[in-house]
mmCIF file of C-alpha atoms in Angstrom:
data_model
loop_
_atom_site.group_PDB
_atom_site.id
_atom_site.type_symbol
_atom_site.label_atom_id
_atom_site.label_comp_id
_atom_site.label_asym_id
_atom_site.label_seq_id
_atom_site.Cartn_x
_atom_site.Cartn_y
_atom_site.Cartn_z
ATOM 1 C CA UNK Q 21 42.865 13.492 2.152
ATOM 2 C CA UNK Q 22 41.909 10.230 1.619
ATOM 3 C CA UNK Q 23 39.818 9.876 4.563
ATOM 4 C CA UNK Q 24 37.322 12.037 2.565
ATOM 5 C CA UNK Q 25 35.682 8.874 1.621
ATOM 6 C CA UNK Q 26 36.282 6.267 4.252
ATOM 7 C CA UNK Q 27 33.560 3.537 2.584
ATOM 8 C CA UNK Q 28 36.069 3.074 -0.031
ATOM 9 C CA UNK Q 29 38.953 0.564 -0.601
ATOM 10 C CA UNK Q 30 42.218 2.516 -0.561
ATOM 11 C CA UNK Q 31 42.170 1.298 -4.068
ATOM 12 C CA UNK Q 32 38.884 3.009 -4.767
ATOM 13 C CA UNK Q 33 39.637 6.180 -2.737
ATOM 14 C CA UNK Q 34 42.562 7.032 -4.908
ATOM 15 C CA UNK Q 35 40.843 6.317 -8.177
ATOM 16 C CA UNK Q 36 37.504 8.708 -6.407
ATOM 17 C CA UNK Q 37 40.583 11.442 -6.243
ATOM 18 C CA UNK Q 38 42.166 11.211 -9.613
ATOM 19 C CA UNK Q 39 38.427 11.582 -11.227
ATOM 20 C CA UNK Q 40 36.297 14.814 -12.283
ATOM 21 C CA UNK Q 41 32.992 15.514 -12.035
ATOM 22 C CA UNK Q 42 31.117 17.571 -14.299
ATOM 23 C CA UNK Q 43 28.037 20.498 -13.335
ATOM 24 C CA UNK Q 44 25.422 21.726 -15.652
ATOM 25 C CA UNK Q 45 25.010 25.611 -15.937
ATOM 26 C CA UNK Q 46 24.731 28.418 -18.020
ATOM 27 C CA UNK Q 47 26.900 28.438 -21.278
ATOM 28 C CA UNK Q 48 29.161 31.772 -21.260
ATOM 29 C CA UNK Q 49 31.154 32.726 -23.679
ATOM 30 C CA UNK Q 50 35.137 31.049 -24.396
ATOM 31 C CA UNK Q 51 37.980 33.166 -23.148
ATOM 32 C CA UNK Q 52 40.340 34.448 -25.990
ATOM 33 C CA UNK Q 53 43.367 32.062 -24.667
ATOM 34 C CA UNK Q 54 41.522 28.606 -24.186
ATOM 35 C CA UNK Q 55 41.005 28.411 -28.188
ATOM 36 C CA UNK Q 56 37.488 27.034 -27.738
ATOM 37 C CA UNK Q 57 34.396 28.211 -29.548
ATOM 38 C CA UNK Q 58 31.854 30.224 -27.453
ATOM 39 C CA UNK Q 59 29.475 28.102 -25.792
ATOM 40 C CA UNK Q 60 26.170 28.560 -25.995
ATOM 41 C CA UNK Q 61 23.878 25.212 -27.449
ATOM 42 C CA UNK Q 62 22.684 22.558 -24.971
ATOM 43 C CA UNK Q 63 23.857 19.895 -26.707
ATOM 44 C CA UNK Q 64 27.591 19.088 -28.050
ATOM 45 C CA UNK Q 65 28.578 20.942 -31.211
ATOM 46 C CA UNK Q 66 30.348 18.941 -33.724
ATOM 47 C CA UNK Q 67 32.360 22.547 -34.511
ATOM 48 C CA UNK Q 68 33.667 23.227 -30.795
ATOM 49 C CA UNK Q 69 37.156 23.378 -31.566
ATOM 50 C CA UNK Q 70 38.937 21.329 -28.098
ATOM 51 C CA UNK Q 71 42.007 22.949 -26.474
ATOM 52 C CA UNK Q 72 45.709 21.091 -27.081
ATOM 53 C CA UNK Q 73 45.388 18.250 -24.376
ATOM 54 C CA UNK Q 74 41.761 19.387 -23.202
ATOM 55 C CA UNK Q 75 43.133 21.636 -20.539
ATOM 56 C CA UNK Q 76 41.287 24.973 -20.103
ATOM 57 C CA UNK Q 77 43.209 27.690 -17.644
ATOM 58 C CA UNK Q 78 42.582 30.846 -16.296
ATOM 59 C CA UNK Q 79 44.986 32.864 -14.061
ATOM 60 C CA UNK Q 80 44.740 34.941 -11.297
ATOM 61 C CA UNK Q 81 46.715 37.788 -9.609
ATOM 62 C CA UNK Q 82 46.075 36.165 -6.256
ATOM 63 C CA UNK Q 83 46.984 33.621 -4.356
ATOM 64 C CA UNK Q 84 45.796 29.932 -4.230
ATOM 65 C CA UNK Q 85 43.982 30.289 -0.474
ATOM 66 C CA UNK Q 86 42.163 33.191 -1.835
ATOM 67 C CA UNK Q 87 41.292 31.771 -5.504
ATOM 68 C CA UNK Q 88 39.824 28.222 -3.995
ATOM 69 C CA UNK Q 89 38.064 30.201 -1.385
ATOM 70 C CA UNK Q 90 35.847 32.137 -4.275
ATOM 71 C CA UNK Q 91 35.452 29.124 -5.796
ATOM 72 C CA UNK Q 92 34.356 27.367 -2.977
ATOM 73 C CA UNK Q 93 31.760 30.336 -2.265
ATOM 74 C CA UNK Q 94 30.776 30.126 -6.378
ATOM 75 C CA UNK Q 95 30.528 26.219 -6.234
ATOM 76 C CA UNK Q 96 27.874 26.965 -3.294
ATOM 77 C CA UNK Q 97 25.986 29.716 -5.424
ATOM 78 C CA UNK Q 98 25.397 27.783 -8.182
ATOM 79 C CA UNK Q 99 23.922 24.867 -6.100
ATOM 80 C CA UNK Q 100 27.023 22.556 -6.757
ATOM 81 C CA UNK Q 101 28.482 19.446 -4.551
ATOM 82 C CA UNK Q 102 31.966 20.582 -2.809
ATOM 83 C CA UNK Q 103 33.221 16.376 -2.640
ATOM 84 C CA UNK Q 104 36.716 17.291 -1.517
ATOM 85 C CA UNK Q 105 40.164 19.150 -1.288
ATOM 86 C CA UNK Q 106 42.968 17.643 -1.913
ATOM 87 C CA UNK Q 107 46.358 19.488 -0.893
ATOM 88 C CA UNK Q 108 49.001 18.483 -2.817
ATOM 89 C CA UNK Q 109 51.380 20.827 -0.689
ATOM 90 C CA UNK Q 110 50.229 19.448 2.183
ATOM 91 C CA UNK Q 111 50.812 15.969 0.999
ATOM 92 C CA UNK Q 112 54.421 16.568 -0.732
ATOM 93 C CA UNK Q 113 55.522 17.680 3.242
ATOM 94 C CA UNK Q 114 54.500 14.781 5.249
ATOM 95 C CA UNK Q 115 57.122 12.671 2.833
ATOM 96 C CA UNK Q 116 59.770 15.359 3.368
ATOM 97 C CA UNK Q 117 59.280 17.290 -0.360
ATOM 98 C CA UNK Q 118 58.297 20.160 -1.689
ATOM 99 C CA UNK Q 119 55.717 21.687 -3.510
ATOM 100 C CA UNK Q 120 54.060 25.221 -4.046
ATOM 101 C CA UNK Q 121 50.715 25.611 -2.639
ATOM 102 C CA UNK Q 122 48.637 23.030 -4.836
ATOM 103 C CA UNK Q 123 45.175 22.533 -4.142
ATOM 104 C CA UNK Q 124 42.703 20.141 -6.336
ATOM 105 C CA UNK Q 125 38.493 21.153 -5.560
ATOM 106 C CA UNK Q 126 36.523 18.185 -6.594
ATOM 107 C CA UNK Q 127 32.911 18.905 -7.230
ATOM 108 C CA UNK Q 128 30.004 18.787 -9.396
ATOM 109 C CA UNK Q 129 26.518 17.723 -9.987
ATOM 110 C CA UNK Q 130 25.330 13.986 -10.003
ATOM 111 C CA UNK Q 131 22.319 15.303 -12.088
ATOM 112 C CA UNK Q 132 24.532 15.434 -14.922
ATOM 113 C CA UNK Q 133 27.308 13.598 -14.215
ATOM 114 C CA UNK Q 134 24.899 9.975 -13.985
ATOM 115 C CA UNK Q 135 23.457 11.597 -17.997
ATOM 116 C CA UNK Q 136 27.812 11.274 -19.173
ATOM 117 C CA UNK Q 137 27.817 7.794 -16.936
ATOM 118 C CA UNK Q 138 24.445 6.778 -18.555
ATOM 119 C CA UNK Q 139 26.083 6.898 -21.861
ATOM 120 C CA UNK Q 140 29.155 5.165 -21.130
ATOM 121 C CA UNK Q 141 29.870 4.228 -17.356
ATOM 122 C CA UNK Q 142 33.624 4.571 -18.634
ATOM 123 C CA UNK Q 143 32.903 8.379 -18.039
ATOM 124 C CA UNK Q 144 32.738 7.147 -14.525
ATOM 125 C CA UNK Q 145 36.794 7.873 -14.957
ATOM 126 C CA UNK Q 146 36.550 11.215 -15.175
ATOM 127 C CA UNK Q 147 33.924 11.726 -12.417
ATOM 128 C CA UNK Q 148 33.303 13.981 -10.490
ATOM 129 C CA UNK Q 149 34.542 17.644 -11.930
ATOM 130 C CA UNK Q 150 37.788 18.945 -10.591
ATOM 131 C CA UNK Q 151 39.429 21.818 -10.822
ATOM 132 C CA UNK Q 152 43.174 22.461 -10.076
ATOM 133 C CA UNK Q 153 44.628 25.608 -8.408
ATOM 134 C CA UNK Q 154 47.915 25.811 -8.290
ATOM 135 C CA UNK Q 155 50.650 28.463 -7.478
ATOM 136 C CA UNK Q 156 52.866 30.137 -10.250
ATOM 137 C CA UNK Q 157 54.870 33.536 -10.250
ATOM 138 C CA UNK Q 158 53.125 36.572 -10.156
ATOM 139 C CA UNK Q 159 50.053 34.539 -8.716
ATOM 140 C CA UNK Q 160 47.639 31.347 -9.354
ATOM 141 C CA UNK Q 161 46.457 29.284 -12.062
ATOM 142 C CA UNK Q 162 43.072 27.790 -12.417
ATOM 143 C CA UNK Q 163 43.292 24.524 -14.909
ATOM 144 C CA UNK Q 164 40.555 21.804 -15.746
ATOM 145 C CA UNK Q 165 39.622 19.670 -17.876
ATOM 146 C CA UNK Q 166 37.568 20.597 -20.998
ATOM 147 C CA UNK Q 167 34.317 18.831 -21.335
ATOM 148 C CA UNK Q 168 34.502 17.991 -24.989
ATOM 149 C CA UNK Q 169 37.946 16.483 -24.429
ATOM 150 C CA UNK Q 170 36.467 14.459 -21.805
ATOM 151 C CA UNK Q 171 33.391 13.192 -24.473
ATOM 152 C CA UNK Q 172 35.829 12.032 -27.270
ATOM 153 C CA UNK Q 173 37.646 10.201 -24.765
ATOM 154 C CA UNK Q 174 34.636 8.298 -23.671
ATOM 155 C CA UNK Q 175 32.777 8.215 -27.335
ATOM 156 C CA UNK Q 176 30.292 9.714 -25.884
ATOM 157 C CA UNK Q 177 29.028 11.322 -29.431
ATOM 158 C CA UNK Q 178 26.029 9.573 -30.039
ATOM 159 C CA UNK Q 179 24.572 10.556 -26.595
ATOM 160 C CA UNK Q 180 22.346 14.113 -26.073
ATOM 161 C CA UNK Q 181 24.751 16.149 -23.368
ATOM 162 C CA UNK Q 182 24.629 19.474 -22.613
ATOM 163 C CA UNK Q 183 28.096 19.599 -23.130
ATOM 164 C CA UNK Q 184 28.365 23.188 -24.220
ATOM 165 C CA UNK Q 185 26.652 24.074 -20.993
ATOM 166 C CA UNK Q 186 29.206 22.073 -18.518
ATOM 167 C CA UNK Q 187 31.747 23.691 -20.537
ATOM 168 C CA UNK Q 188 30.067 27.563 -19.802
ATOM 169 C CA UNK Q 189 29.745 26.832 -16.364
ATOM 170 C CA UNK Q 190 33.487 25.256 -15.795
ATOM 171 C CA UNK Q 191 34.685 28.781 -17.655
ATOM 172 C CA UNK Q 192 32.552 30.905 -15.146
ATOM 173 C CA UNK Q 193 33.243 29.265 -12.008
ATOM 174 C CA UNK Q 194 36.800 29.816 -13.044
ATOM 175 C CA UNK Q 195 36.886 33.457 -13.782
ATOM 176 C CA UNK Q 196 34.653 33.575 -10.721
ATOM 177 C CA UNK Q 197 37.405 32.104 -8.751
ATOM 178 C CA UNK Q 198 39.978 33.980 -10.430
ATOM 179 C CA UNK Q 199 38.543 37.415 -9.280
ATOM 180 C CA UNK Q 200 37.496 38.206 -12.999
#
């Protein structure tokens, strides 16, 4: 897990594992349960209406092993850095818990993640992109973190993102993933 980045401190290496990145790509329309408007400027829309939290889901039928490999294979498609996997599952064993199958892809794009940096390093945070899959009844869930959400965090109003675009590509690769 951790060994993923063995420059680090131990310090660092957590805080590289509890970030998200974020990917530029093309805008796609908002699913009917994530409450967001469709997607489909460049830039950030003052109207884009941000999910409770900034947490964007999609689920899946199938299981987590089978969602995180098509999002692996979508992550590659769309030219996208695979950084890590982290298993949670995995993790929760070797200290004698439990955990259903919990995996967390972190990927994205430097290309646009140094533009959200450039603006305010603070956005540094929430680098790079991740994506949560995670096992629930009756299959998976696919959750991240909504772009938007992530830019009123870091005030990152004044700068020209293509926030709409991250948030497009985030909903793809998920129903991607999810089989959809």
């Amino acid at each position: 897990m951790l060994k993923s980045f063995p420059a680090l401190t131990r310090s660092a290496r957590l805080l590289a594992l509890l970030s998200l990145p974020l990917a530029a790509g093309m805008p796609l329309s908002a699913s009917a349960d994530s409450g967001a408007a469709a997607a489909s400027a460049p830039e950030a829309s003052a109207s884009m209406q941000v999910p409770a939290k900034g947490i964007e889901s999609v689920t899946s039928r199938d299981d987590v092993a089978s969602v995180q490999a098509r999002l692996e294979t979508a992550l590659k498609a769309k030219g996208l850095t695979l950084f890590s996997v982290i298993d949670h599952e995995a993790g929760a064993e070797k200290v004698g818990m439990e955990l259903p199958a919990t995996h967390t892809v972190i990927f994205g794009n430097p290309k646009v993640g140094t533009l959200l940096m450039q603006c305010n390093g603070a956005a540094a945070l929430d680098l790079p992109q991740k994506m949560l899959i995670r096992a629930v009844e009756g299959g998976s869930v696919i959750e991240w973190n909504e772009p938007q959400y992530m830019a009123n965090r870091h005030d990152l109003g004044d700068c020209k993102l293509p926030l709409d675009k991250i948030a497009g590509l985030l909903k793809g690769l998920a129903a991607e993933a999810a089989g959809q």
